[in-house]
XYZ file of C-alpha atoms in Angstrom:
664
model
C 80.266 52.723 32.466
C 80.149 56.018 34.479
C 79.442 58.219 32.347
C 75.543 59.276 31.744
C 76.112 57.678 28.366
C 77.149 54.296 29.869
C 73.881 54.590 31.896
C 72.094 55.135 29.357
C 73.392 52.037 27.388
C 72.814 49.399 30.179
C 69.366 50.828 30.731
C 68.912 49.730 26.932
C 70.365 46.909 27.136
C 68.501 46.447 30.436
C 65.206 46.614 28.483
C 66.693 44.781 25.795
C 67.429 41.554 27.898
C 63.973 41.928 29.769
C 61.446 42.336 26.806
C 63.303 39.137 25.620
C 62.335 37.334 29.284
C 59.373 38.588 29.242
C 58.668 36.674 25.409
C 60.401 33.473 27.176
C 57.835 33.884 30.445
C 55.203 34.005 27.754
C 55.745 31.008 25.760
C 55.966 28.976 29.093
C 52.813 29.422 30.529
C 49.973 27.429 30.771
C 46.420 28.086 28.828
C 45.580 28.548 32.302
C 47.615 30.826 33.123
C 49.832 29.593 35.375
C 53.498 27.915 34.912
C 55.418 25.100 36.178
C 59.362 24.427 35.995
C 61.027 20.862 36.701
C 62.435 20.382 40.406
C 64.921 18.659 40.662
C 66.894 17.071 43.039
C 69.708 13.732 43.384
C 68.589 9.961 41.956
C 67.792 8.356 44.938
C 64.127 10.164 44.239
C 63.600 7.945 41.389
C 65.680 4.966 42.819
C 62.753 4.544 45.377
C 60.041 4.462 43.265
C 61.876 2.198 41.133
C 61.982 -0.196 44.482
C 58.376 0.330 44.789
C 57.416 -1.097 41.594
C 59.843 -4.365 41.720
C 58.252 -4.745 45.132
C 54.967 -4.608 44.349
C 55.716 -6.447 41.226
C 54.621 -3.219 38.287
C 55.578 -2.856 35.217
C 59.331 -2.159 35.215
C 60.081 -2.774 30.930
C 57.964 0.082 29.558
C 59.657 2.948 31.423
C 63.387 0.799 31.631
C 64.868 2.417 28.698
C 64.009 5.997 30.435
C 64.454 5.200 33.767
C 68.419 3.530 32.942
C 69.157 6.362 30.697
C 68.470 9.295 33.239
C 70.173 7.807 36.036
C 73.564 7.507 33.979
C 73.180 10.700 33.193
C 73.870 12.522 36.446
C 76.825 9.441 37.491
C 80.269 11.533 38.472
C 83.516 10.229 36.250
C 85.040 8.788 39.762
C 81.666 6.545 39.485
C 79.669 8.234 41.964
C 76.538 9.549 42.441
C 76.773 12.764 44.387
C 73.550 14.909 46.113
C 73.700 17.974 43.451
C 76.084 18.853 40.449
C 78.623 19.043 41.088
C 79.056 18.189 44.476
C 81.447 15.044 45.177
C 79.850 12.146 45.681
C 77.862 10.257 47.987
C 77.815 6.667 49.542
C 74.475 6.082 49.853
C 72.816 8.055 47.039
C 75.389 5.843 44.854
C 74.105 2.395 46.787
C 70.472 3.771 45.770
C 71.078 4.300 42.413
C 73.467 1.085 41.532
C 70.304 -0.756 42.787
C 67.736 1.010 41.144
C 70.352 0.232 37.682
C 70.938 -4.159 38.633
C 67.115 -3.561 39.137
C 66.185 -2.303 35.320
C 68.918 -4.801 34.147
C 71.922 -2.724 33.831
C 75.122 -5.683 33.749
C 77.501 -5.134 36.814
C 80.281 -5.677 34.067
C 79.115 -2.344 32.565
C 81.695 -0.004 32.951
C 79.464 2.828 34.568
C 78.239 -0.053 37.207
C 82.274 -1.795 38.012
C 83.107 2.715 38.466
C 79.932 2.594 41.211
C 80.988 -0.495 42.773
C 84.342 0.690 43.177
C 82.964 4.006 44.524
C 81.421 2.531 46.830
C 83.527 0.255 48.139
C 86.117 3.223 48.651
C 83.829 5.052 50.559
C 83.111 2.121 53.287
C 80.888 0.110 51.575
C 76.805 -0.744 52.415
C 77.590 -0.560 56.130
C 78.173 3.499 55.910
C 74.511 4.317 54.567
C 72.324 6.565 55.935
C 69.556 5.080 57.881
C 66.515 5.397 55.092
C 68.854 3.691 52.850
C 69.475 0.624 55.512
C 65.029 0.607 56.034
C 65.084 0.627 51.770
C 67.779 -2.297 51.572
C 65.891 -3.853 54.646
C 62.434 -4.138 53.000
C 64.665 -6.425 49.722
C 66.494 -8.410 52.328
C 69.518 -6.395 52.182
C 70.542 -4.988 55.266
C 69.560 -7.288 58.757
C 66.338 -5.204 59.998
C 67.867 -5.785 63.437
C 70.058 -2.905 62.055
C 67.557 -0.514 61.514
C 66.362 2.071 64.280
C 63.245 0.156 66.132
C 60.545 3.525 65.423
C 57.448 1.992 67.569
C 53.803 2.627 65.898
C 52.403 3.649 68.647
C 54.189 6.877 68.750
C 50.895 7.596 67.026
C 48.895 8.034 70.182
C 51.113 10.163 72.721
C 49.831 13.848 73.458
C 49.987 16.938 71.731
C 51.122 18.318 75.298
C 53.933 16.479 75.685
C 57.458 16.528 74.234
C 57.426 14.447 72.040
C 54.528 13.829 69.353
C 54.033 13.214 66.094
C 53.398 16.631 65.830
C 56.478 17.850 67.128
C 58.412 16.746 63.817
C 58.108 18.762 60.686
C 55.436 18.563 58.177
C 57.834 16.557 56.512
C 58.844 14.823 58.675
C 55.486 13.675 60.616
C 54.396 12.605 56.638
C 56.713 10.722 56.484
C 57.459 8.905 59.412
C 54.011 7.997 59.999
C 53.706 4.940 57.032
C 57.266 4.411 58.672
C 55.688 3.149 62.015
C 53.944 0.854 59.766
C 56.609 -0.295 57.591
C 58.950 -0.972 60.478
C 55.875 -2.814 62.338
C 55.403 -5.343 59.267
C 59.477 -5.284 58.584
C 58.467 -6.730 55.249
C 61.170 -8.532 52.415
C 60.506 -8.237 49.325
C 61.181 -10.006 46.336
C 64.169 -8.847 44.005
C 65.125 -10.625 40.338
C 67.001 -13.433 42.237
C 64.490 -14.158 44.505
C 62.812 -13.206 48.308
C 65.355 -13.421 50.784
C 65.804 -12.381 54.607
C 69.924 -12.358 54.068
C 69.557 -11.634 49.986
C 72.830 -11.385 48.254
C 71.796 -9.474 45.770
C 74.297 -6.258 46.576
C 76.571 -8.382 48.032
C 79.712 -6.766 45.858
C 78.863 -3.298 47.644
C 79.203 -4.792 50.908
C 83.079 -4.337 52.069
C 82.104 -7.953 54.058
C 79.195 -9.373 53.570
C 79.372 -11.795 55.991
C 78.663 -9.064 58.906
C 75.659 -7.041 57.887
C 74.129 -6.337 61.775
C 75.812 -2.960 61.144
C 75.332 -0.675 65.123
C 73.453 1.949 62.551
C 75.198 5.000 66.037
C 77.989 5.025 68.051
C 78.113 2.795 71.086
C 76.520 3.760 73.964
C 79.512 4.249 75.942
C 81.185 6.045 73.195
C 78.333 8.883 73.815
C 78.549 9.560 77.868
C 82.030 9.795 76.993
C 81.822 12.326 74.232
C 79.278 14.577 76.727
C 75.967 13.843 73.910
C 73.512 13.063 76.850
C 70.375 13.281 74.776
C 71.883 11.151 71.996
C 71.964 8.833 75.023
C 69.021 8.941 76.455
C 67.687 8.047 72.942
C 70.136 5.625 72.966
C 69.067 3.772 75.581
C 65.411 4.353 74.982
C 66.169 2.129 71.607
C 67.544 -1.114 73.207
C 64.879 -1.022 75.925
C 62.454 -1.044 72.875
C 64.854 -3.888 71.267
C 64.313 -5.457 74.309
C 60.424 -4.813 74.607
C 60.365 -6.352 71.307
C 59.459 -2.843 69.790
C 56.748 -3.324 72.327
C 54.766 -6.038 70.284
C 54.517 -8.242 73.363
C 51.062 -5.751 74.149
C 48.956 -6.617 71.201
C 46.182 -4.522 71.750
C 48.162 -1.907 71.893
C 49.808 -2.823 69.233
C 46.336 -3.626 66.608
C 44.883 -0.135 68.290
C 48.568 2.087 67.583
C 48.067 0.613 63.643
C 44.521 1.370 63.007
C 44.868 4.706 64.794
C 48.041 5.542 62.334
C 46.317 4.374 59.155
C 43.258 6.466 59.835
C 45.914 9.341 60.645
C 47.303 8.811 56.806
C 44.097 8.406 54.868
C 42.451 11.787 56.545
C 45.627 13.228 54.956
C 45.679 11.621 51.501
C 44.295 14.542 49.501
C 41.460 12.912 46.586
C 44.167 13.196 44.017
C 45.835 10.580 45.944
C 48.658 13.164 46.833
C 49.944 12.879 49.860
C 51.182 16.299 51.669
C 52.679 16.897 47.802
C 56.129 15.862 48.384
C 57.424 11.907 47.391
C 58.618 10.582 50.512
C 55.049 10.871 52.437
C 53.404 9.347 48.813
C 56.077 6.833 48.163
C 55.434 5.709 51.941
C 51.883 5.852 52.656
C 51.290 3.234 49.251
C 53.950 0.861 51.276
C 51.731 1.721 54.506
C 48.628 0.722 53.203
C 49.697 -2.465 51.193
C 51.192 -4.002 54.294
C 47.841 -3.347 55.896
C 46.053 -5.485 53.265
C 45.068 -2.921 50.693
C 45.547 -4.222 46.717
C 46.903 -2.155 44.011
C 43.214 -1.917 43.206
C 42.439 -0.031 46.116
C 41.901 3.242 45.529
C 44.164 4.770 48.247
C 46.973 2.464 46.678
C 46.073 2.682 42.678
C 45.530 7.135 43.613
C 48.706 6.968 45.993
C 51.095 5.280 42.429
C 49.213 7.498 39.857
C 49.795 10.841 41.992
C 53.355 9.862 42.299
C 53.760 8.835 38.329
C 52.525 12.853 37.801
C 55.380 14.032 38.963
C 57.025 12.307 36.447
C 59.549 14.464 34.404
C 60.796 13.208 30.890
C 62.525 14.221 28.865
C 65.623 13.974 25.725
C 67.687 12.866 29.675
C 64.959 9.992 30.727
C 62.950 9.880 32.754
C 62.990 10.875 36.704
C 60.826 11.494 39.352
C 60.713 14.785 40.898
C 61.238 15.447 44.703
C 57.975 17.709 44.530
C 55.812 20.459 41.875
C 56.017 23.815 42.144
C 53.345 25.687 40.584
C 52.198 27.343 43.226
C 55.257 29.010 44.053
C 56.429 29.340 40.277
C 53.603 30.853 39.434
C 54.012 33.512 41.979
C 57.709 34.336 41.667
C 56.838 34.913 38.061
C 54.535 37.233 38.400
C 56.252 38.811 40.232
C 59.584 38.688 38.186
C 56.956 40.643 35.476
C 55.775 43.161 37.477
C 58.701 43.834 38.282
C 60.175 43.938 34.600
C 57.060 45.956 34.147
C 55.577 43.696 32.053
C 52.940 45.191 29.097
C 51.222 41.683 29.341
C 48.404 43.109 31.793
C 46.420 39.962 30.554
C 48.616 37.257 31.165
C 49.665 38.509 34.960
C 45.626 38.716 35.489
C 45.110 35.651 34.843
C 48.339 34.775 36.548
C 46.961 36.254 39.514
C 43.438 34.715 39.424
C 45.065 31.008 39.511
C 47.017 31.913 42.255
C 43.712 33.393 44.209
C 41.608 30.378 43.528
C 44.246 28.487 45.846
C 43.796 29.947 48.271
C 43.165 27.765 51.243
C 40.140 29.101 53.225
C 39.023 25.635 55.351
C 39.461 25.078 58.610
C 41.590 22.079 57.995
C 45.728 21.086 58.713
C 48.132 20.510 60.928
C 48.970 23.986 61.608
C 45.470 23.940 63.746
C 47.020 22.125 66.404
C 49.020 24.548 67.843
C 46.911 27.709 66.459
C 43.260 26.429 67.122
C 42.547 29.547 67.258
C 43.805 31.106 63.965
C 41.770 31.917 61.015
C 43.044 29.836 57.503
C 44.290 31.708 55.114
C 48.064 30.281 53.308
C 49.277 29.261 49.997
C 50.283 26.000 49.562
C 53.247 25.223 47.332
C 51.663 22.440 44.998
C 48.558 21.305 43.084
C 47.197 19.309 45.672
C 48.599 20.221 49.421
C 45.546 21.388 51.317
C 46.742 20.240 55.113
C 50.285 21.948 54.929
C 49.543 25.490 53.477
C 53.547 27.431 54.265
C 54.605 31.044 55.646
C 56.977 31.577 52.612
C 53.903 30.579 49.322
C 52.310 32.737 50.897
C 54.216 36.258 51.681
C 55.313 35.765 48.141
C 52.140 36.153 46.836
C 50.752 39.453 49.152
C 54.265 40.367 47.179
C 52.986 39.310 44.204
C 49.060 40.415 44.205
C 50.244 44.410 45.724
C 52.559 44.456 42.286
C 50.062 43.551 40.750
C 47.241 46.289 41.672
C 47.440 48.523 44.834
C 43.950 47.721 45.244
C 44.654 44.216 46.590
C 45.551 45.331 50.018
C 42.129 45.364 50.977
C 40.656 42.147 48.818
C 40.203 39.145 50.787
C 42.906 37.187 49.606
C 45.532 39.337 50.725
C 43.803 40.448 53.788
C 42.838 36.552 54.778
C 46.728 36.202 54.389
C 48.111 38.268 56.256
C 45.907 37.344 59.098
C 47.127 34.084 58.825
C 50.699 34.490 58.583
C 50.973 37.306 61.593
C 49.150 34.069 63.658
C 52.763 32.040 62.482
C 54.900 33.627 63.889
C 56.879 32.790 66.053
C 57.611 33.175 70.122
C 61.750 33.995 68.638
C 60.125 36.928 66.079
C 61.248 34.611 63.179
C 59.156 32.567 61.174
C 58.962 29.114 59.833
C 57.845 27.410 56.899
C 55.179 25.016 57.583
C 54.741 24.828 61.108
C 54.743 27.165 63.882
C 57.058 26.706 67.568
C 58.348 23.673 65.835
C 61.838 23.738 67.353
C 62.600 20.852 69.504
C 65.879 20.496 67.843
C 67.020 17.648 70.835
C 64.569 15.605 68.154
C 67.375 15.438 66.307
C 68.715 12.840 68.396
C 66.444 10.220 67.940
C 68.789 7.657 66.223
C 67.042 7.139 62.919
C 68.115 11.171 62.608
C 70.738 11.466 60.408
C 69.891 14.328 58.501
C 68.674 16.917 61.137
C 65.749 17.664 59.510
C 62.963 16.928 62.732
C 62.036 19.977 62.948
C 60.753 23.452 60.941
C 62.951 26.478 62.969
C 62.615 30.771 61.782
C 64.661 31.176 58.963
C 65.705 34.778 58.073
C 64.892 34.472 54.456
C 61.073 33.798 55.187
C 61.059 36.235 57.613
C 62.569 38.611 55.160
C 60.295 38.044 53.017
C 57.395 38.001 55.529
C 58.760 41.608 56.229
C 58.633 42.589 52.571
C 55.301 41.627 52.110
C 54.378 43.538 55.787
C 56.538 46.464 54.491
C 54.856 46.796 51.138
C 51.051 46.368 52.307
C 52.262 49.186 55.264
C 53.882 51.515 53.032
C 50.243 50.772 50.960
C 47.669 51.773 52.822
C 46.308 54.883 53.115
C 42.782 56.942 54.111
C 41.537 55.452 50.458
C 43.120 52.061 51.220
C 41.726 51.471 55.076
C 42.916 47.931 55.906
C 41.691 48.581 59.651
C 42.190 46.596 62.480
C 45.154 44.081 60.616
C 47.546 46.885 60.597
C 48.749 47.081 64.418
C 48.949 43.634 64.303
C 51.409 44.308 61.478
C 53.570 46.965 63.050
C 54.215 44.470 66.244
C 54.769 41.565 63.907
C 56.966 43.178 61.733
C 59.105 44.853 64.919
C 59.491 41.665 65.859
C 60.489 40.479 62.794
C 63.549 43.083 62.693
C 64.671 41.623 66.407
C 65.159 37.994 65.242
C 67.168 39.462 62.233
C 69.193 41.541 64.504
C 69.465 38.212 67.210
C 70.260 36.152 63.969
C 73.480 38.037 61.855
C 76.139 36.851 62.131
C 79.318 38.783 62.468
C 80.441 38.597 58.999
C 76.974 40.819 58.245
C 75.288 37.664 56.416
C 72.357 35.901 57.252
C 72.313 31.991 56.397
C 70.003 31.106 54.218
C 67.970 28.175 54.220
C 65.260 27.866 51.769
C 68.370 28.640 49.448
C 71.664 28.490 48.758
C 73.171 29.978 51.394
C 74.256 33.210 53.000
C 73.563 35.307 49.673
C 69.995 34.022 50.118
C 68.919 34.468 53.473
C 71.004 37.769 53.386
C 69.112 39.280 50.354
C 65.798 38.233 51.594
C 67.061 40.142 55.363
C 67.694 43.652 53.383
C 64.909 42.862 51.156
C 62.566 43.108 53.912
C 64.565 45.183 56.294
C 64.437 48.747 53.823
C 60.665 49.361 54.242
C 62.061 50.210 58.509
C 65.040 52.209 58.038
C 63.799 54.754 60.186
C 64.625 51.418 63.233
C 68.330 52.174 63.832
C 68.718 48.683 64.756
C 68.224 48.315 61.294
C 70.653 50.726 59.897
C 73.045 49.544 62.068
C 72.159 46.063 60.184
C 72.475 47.035 56.706
C 75.663 48.714 56.800
C 78.002 45.136 57.448
C 75.560 43.347 54.956
C 76.385 45.492 52.114
C 79.748 45.262 52.207
C 79.615 41.561 52.799
C 77.455 40.742 49.977
C 79.989 43.200 47.521
C 83.001 41.822 49.100
C 80.979 38.697 47.451
C 81.622 39.378 44.203
C 83.187 37.799 41.077
C 85.993 38.624 38.472
C 83.312 38.879 36.235
C 80.836 40.789 38.285
C 78.079 37.910 39.251
C 77.643 35.463 42.461
C 77.807 32.723 43.234
C 78.403 30.514 46.245
C 78.777 26.821 46.064
C 75.872 24.625 48.187
C 79.718 23.232 50.267
C 78.420 26.198 52.022
C 76.777 24.778 54.727
C 79.511 22.231 55.497
C 81.554 25.161 55.969
C 81.524 28.603 55.193
C 84.685 29.479 53.730
C 84.001 26.692 51.368
C 81.090 29.086 49.620
C 83.099 31.135 46.777
C 81.849 28.896 43.350
C 81.202 30.339 39.983
C 78.783 32.807 39.161
C 75.201 32.025 38.376
C 72.422 33.668 37.425
C 69.831 33.031 40.283
C 72.501 34.083 42.749
C 73.785 36.806 40.895
C 69.974 38.456 40.903
C 69.844 37.601 44.774
C 72.627 39.362 45.674
C 71.778 42.247 43.117
C 68.019 42.596 45.030
C 69.806 43.227 48.089
C 71.921 45.834 46.999
C 69.343 47.696 44.894
C 66.597 47.739 47.863
C 69.857 50.044 49.468
C 72.057 51.802 46.647
C 71.608 53.785 43.868
C 71.824 52.483 40.902
C 74.734 53.507 39.493
C 77.114 51.654 42.720
C 79.466 50.413 40.848
C 78.694 46.456 42.359
C 75.232 46.591 40.956
C 76.504 48.185 37.511
C 79.033 44.781 36.616
C 75.750 43.008 38.514
C 73.708 44.147 35.923
C 76.222 43.605 33.504
C 77.047 40.134 33.743
C 73.472 38.832 33.907
C 73.212 41.232 30.635
C 75.641 39.792 28.740
C 75.187 35.893 30.408
C 71.227 35.840 28.967
C 71.101 33.679 25.996
C 68.476 32.906 23.665
C 65.673 29.612 24.478
C 64.527 26.952 22.409
C 61.217 28.288 20.995
C 60.571 31.648 22.210
C 62.527 34.863 23.670
C 66.005 34.171 25.842
C 66.402 33.501 29.485
C 69.499 32.175 31.386
C 71.143 28.719 31.952
C 71.901 27.761 35.044
C 73.390 24.191 36.054
C 73.855 24.219 39.046
C 71.576 23.692 42.528
C 70.312 27.290 44.087
C 67.863 25.948 46.154
C 67.689 23.940 49.638
C 65.493 20.987 51.113
C 67.972 20.183 54.628
C 71.116 21.629 54.616
C 74.045 19.626 54.010
C 71.613 16.509 52.852
C 69.377 17.759 49.912
C 69.380 20.063 47.584
C 66.817 21.299 44.954
C 67.103 22.650 41.164
C 64.261 24.803 40.542
C 64.403 25.267 37.046
C 62.814 28.387 36.326
C 64.744 30.317 39.421
C 67.930 31.138 36.704
C 64.984 33.440 34.946
C 62.108 34.734 37.211
C 64.559 35.625 39.693
C 67.633 37.450 37.423
C 63.927 39.469 35.833
C 62.959 40.917 38.649
C 66.588 42.425 39.871
C 66.878 43.533 36.380
C 63.545 45.148 36.549
C 64.370 46.458 39.352
C 67.761 48.184 38.147
C 65.310 49.791 35.532
C 62.377 51.574 37.317
C 65.164 52.905 39.293
C 66.917 54.655 36.272
C 63.342 55.503 34.982
C 63.069 56.565 38.303
C 66.507 59.283 37.861
C 65.644 60.144 34.505
């Protein structure tokens, strides 16, 4: 690969690979110009929807076989179900899958159910499940409501000035907590195939001791005190007091008023299509809340809510499952960047995509982000088809990049300027950017008893900050006397200086950055490097870049690719795994932002992508990827974006080919 002929040959192979990838992209675009690939998660989302249908007597016969087929297809060889492919079994996930299959009529004596039961019992039984699984089980009388943390509905009344209120929780958490306030007030018990009982024996075979189901969900207070967990201790004491006060139910007028305000809050945030926040947990919980407050299945909030969940369904030869979310705006923005980087000749398709994206910009003054930024003008984009309340910085920055890469004249467009202004206003005091919220960093909230996933806050992260620096850096690079972006330019410079400082403060000793929304250090480091490439005149940046590049090179696998395990969130030394197309592409983009194309690591990585491309059913070629490389909540919830395997390699190979053509 060291000779001129070898480099020309590699560039030719890349060009051919991109032609095939371009064909696949064009073959999968929707008629109106957007892309939407499946978002995979673990089986709990589908299981919880089955619980809802069982609770409200909805039909489970029509889709019984495809639901069974999907859940069983995800079972591990040891009988468990995990958080993601190639991740060991999880007791909560396995318990929910087992219950869903039993509701669907799968025999307890079948080999799959026997193996599942053995795994759950080895893992400690139902007593070891997470808090949210406890809540789902309690709604069927399978767990005592006394063994579920009390969440008083009066939380909805707390002022935004207080350190604890509904808006101090991350957007995904508050949307889920609001209906939980109603559910935990009512403490319902729904029927199972064996009937309705507040102490149902339907799942007794998964208990190590089914005679004692009132299992504490947190450590004893003295243990917290002994270990110095003072915040946890304070919340634990408060929880005990709430139980003594019967969850504040003894003040009926206040409780009635709080329930009414909570339902108003929920109803205000329902989209006309029935969606809430564009993600499954709020949509699922809000249907329960409305039914518990006296609505019927035929009332619009409930009917539309269930229809919205059904639109998240994905069905193929593997069965039917419910996606945790849908990602059309994200997929379309990143596919557009991939096609632009690959120098796709399909300008009409790209124009359609840009037009489709621009039509979805949120320019009305609504959204929870306004609570702490009331004077900031709107301009963000959300992730999904229907989500007008929760735009996010990551999508908005990606869409700036997509528009500028498609047409430099977009720089002065209302769309780009409004998006950039909004992102500037969403910058955190530490200089970084989070996903949906600003100053949402009260990490003590993760010590609340019902928080066992460490996911109640939305803090700054290196990957979103890096993408934002890349978008703003490209804007400033393209700004000229002929493309005047006016008053926003000084604001961009200040924001970027603060963003660089944030990355400087969060770079780890290894040279890498933690990746919040993609797995993991490869993702965070790549995005940081792509953003920092526009600020190399700053000596601090040069000092950050060198160890980051060295770290990326040290992580390259023998075959030329990169791969990082989801287990790296648990412990960095567990990060090594086989190469994946998406992670290889991330690493290559980080290297290509700073190194010449003939760098040996780059050449080997590019060669890996070229040889690992495979023909697709239908038209063109893409890259197979079985593992998940997207992150919902580190250590607790992971995502498999179907198109990550495609548009990220297109970006990496396209940037390599641009460099090769620039040299020649």
